[in-house]
mmCIF file of C-alpha atoms in Angstrom:
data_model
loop_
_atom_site.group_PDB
_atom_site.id
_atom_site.type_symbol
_atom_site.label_atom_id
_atom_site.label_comp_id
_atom_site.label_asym_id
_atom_site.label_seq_id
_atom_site.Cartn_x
_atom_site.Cartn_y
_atom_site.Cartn_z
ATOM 1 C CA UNK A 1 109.283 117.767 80.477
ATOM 2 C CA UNK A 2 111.939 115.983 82.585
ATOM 3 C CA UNK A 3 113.817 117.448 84.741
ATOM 4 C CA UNK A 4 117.824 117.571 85.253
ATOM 5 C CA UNK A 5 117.253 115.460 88.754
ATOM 6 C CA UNK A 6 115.716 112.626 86.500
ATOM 7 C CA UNK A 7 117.514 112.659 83.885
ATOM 8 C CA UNK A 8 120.910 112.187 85.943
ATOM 9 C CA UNK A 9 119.856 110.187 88.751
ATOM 10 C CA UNK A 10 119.317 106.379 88.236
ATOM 11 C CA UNK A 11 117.794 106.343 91.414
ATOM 12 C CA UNK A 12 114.721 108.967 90.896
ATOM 13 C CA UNK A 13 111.570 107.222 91.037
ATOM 14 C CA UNK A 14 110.973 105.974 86.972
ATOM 15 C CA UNK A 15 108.125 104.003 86.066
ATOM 16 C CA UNK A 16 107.594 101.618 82.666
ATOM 17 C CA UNK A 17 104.227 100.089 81.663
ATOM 18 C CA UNK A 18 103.983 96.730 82.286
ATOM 19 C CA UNK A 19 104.875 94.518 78.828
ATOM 20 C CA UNK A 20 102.712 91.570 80.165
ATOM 21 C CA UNK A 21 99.251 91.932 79.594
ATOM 22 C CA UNK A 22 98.087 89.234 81.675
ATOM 23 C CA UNK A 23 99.884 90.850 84.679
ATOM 24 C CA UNK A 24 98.338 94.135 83.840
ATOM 25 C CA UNK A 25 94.609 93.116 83.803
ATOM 26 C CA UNK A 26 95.528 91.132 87.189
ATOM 27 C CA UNK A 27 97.083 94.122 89.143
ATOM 28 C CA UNK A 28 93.952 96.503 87.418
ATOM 29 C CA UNK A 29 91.935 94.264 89.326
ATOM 30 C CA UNK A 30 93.524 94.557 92.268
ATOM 31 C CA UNK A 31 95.049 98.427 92.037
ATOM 32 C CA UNK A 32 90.984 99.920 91.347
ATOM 33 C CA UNK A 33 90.892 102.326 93.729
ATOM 34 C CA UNK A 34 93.149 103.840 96.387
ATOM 35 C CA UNK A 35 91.500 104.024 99.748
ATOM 36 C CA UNK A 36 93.091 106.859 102.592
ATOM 37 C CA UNK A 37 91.791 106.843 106.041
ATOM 38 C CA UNK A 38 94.418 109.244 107.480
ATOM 39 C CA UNK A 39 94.531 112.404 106.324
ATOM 40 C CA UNK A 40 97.878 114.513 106.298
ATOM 41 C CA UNK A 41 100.407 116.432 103.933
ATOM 42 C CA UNK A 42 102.883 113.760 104.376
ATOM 43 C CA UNK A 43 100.205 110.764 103.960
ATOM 44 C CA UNK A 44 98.150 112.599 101.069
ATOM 45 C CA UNK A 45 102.190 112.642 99.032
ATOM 46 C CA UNK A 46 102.357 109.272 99.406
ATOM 47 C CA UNK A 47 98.864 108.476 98.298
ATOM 48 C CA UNK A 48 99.899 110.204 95.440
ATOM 49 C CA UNK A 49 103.328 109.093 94.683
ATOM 50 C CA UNK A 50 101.769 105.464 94.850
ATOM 51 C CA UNK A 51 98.700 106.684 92.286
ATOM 52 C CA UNK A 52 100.904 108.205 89.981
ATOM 53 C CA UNK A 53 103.131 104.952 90.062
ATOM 54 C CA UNK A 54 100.414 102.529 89.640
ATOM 55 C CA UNK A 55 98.917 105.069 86.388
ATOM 56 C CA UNK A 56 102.921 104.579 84.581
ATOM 57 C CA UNK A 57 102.974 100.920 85.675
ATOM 58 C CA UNK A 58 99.443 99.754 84.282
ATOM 59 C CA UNK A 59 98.215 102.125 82.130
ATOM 60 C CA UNK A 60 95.182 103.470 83.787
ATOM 61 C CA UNK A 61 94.679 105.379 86.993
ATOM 62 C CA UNK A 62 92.859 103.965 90.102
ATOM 63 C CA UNK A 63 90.239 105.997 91.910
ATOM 64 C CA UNK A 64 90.867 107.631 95.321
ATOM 65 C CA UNK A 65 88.133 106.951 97.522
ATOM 66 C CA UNK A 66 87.457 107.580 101.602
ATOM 67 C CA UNK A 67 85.937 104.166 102.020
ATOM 68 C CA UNK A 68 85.675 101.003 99.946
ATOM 69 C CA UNK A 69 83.516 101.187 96.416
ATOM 70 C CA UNK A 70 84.936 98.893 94.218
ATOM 71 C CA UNK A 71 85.375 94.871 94.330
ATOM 72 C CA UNK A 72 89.160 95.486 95.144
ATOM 73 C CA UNK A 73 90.732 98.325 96.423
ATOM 74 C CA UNK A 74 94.646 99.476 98.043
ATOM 75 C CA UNK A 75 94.192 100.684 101.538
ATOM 76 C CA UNK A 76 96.329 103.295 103.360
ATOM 77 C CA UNK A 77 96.344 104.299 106.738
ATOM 78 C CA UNK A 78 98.593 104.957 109.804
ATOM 79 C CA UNK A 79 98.473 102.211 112.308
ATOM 80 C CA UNK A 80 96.587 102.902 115.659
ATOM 81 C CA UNK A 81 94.912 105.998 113.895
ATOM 82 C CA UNK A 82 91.597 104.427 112.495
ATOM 83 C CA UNK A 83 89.206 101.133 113.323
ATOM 84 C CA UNK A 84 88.983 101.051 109.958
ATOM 85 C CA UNK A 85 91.986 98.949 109.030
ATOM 86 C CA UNK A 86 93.386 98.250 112.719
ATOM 87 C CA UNK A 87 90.641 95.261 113.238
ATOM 88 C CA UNK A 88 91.914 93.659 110.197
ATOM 89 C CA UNK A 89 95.306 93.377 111.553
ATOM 90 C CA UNK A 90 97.325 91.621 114.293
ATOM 91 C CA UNK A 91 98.821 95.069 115.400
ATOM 92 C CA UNK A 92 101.179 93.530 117.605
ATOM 93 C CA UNK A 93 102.836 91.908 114.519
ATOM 94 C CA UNK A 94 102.657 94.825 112.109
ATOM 95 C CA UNK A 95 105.829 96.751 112.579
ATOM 96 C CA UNK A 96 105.100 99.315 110.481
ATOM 97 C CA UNK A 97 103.496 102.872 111.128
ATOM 98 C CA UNK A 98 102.144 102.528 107.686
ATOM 99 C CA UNK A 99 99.744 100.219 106.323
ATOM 100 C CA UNK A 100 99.411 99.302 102.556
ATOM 101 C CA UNK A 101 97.211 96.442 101.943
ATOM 102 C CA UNK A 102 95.308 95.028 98.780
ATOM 103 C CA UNK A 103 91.535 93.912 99.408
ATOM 104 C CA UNK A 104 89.114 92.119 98.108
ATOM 105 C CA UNK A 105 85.759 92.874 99.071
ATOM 106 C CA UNK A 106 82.896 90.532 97.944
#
């Protein structure tokens, strides 16, 4: 059921599956699983405004994990907070308090 918010406002969050099935089985690859290392109210709504985005977008929902099970996963975490992510970055560069990043692991 929609409600009156998004059905008047063009700018409330809509998503459409993609049409191109080659771009859908390459962002399934890389969208598997949704990795949080910072846990918070405010973090845990965006991990799931971002799950519930990539479920419209490709048609099938990624995992949320703690740590790193499948061949590809999304990381999330707040910069500075965890080793987990921090060694994989150039902090000095990342401007960002949040950290979104697609992985490959292999």
């Amino acid at each position: 059921m929609s409600t009156h918010k998004q059905e008047t406002d063009p700018c409330w969050l809509r998503y459409s599956l993609i049409d191109e099935a080659s771009l859908i089985e390459t962002y399934r690859t890389w969208c598997q699983e949704i990795v949080t290392y910072t846990i918070s109210e405010v973090f845990q709504t965006a991990a799931h405004e971002l799950h519930g985005g990539i479920s419209a977008l490709l048609g099938a929902a990624p995992v949320y994990s703690e740590k790193p099970t499948k061949s590809h996963a999304i990381l999330l975490s707040v910069k500075d907070q965890t080793t987990a992510l921090d060694h994989l970055l150039d902090t000095e560069r990342v401007l960002s308090s949040m950290l979104l990043l697609a992985c490959s692991f292999k």
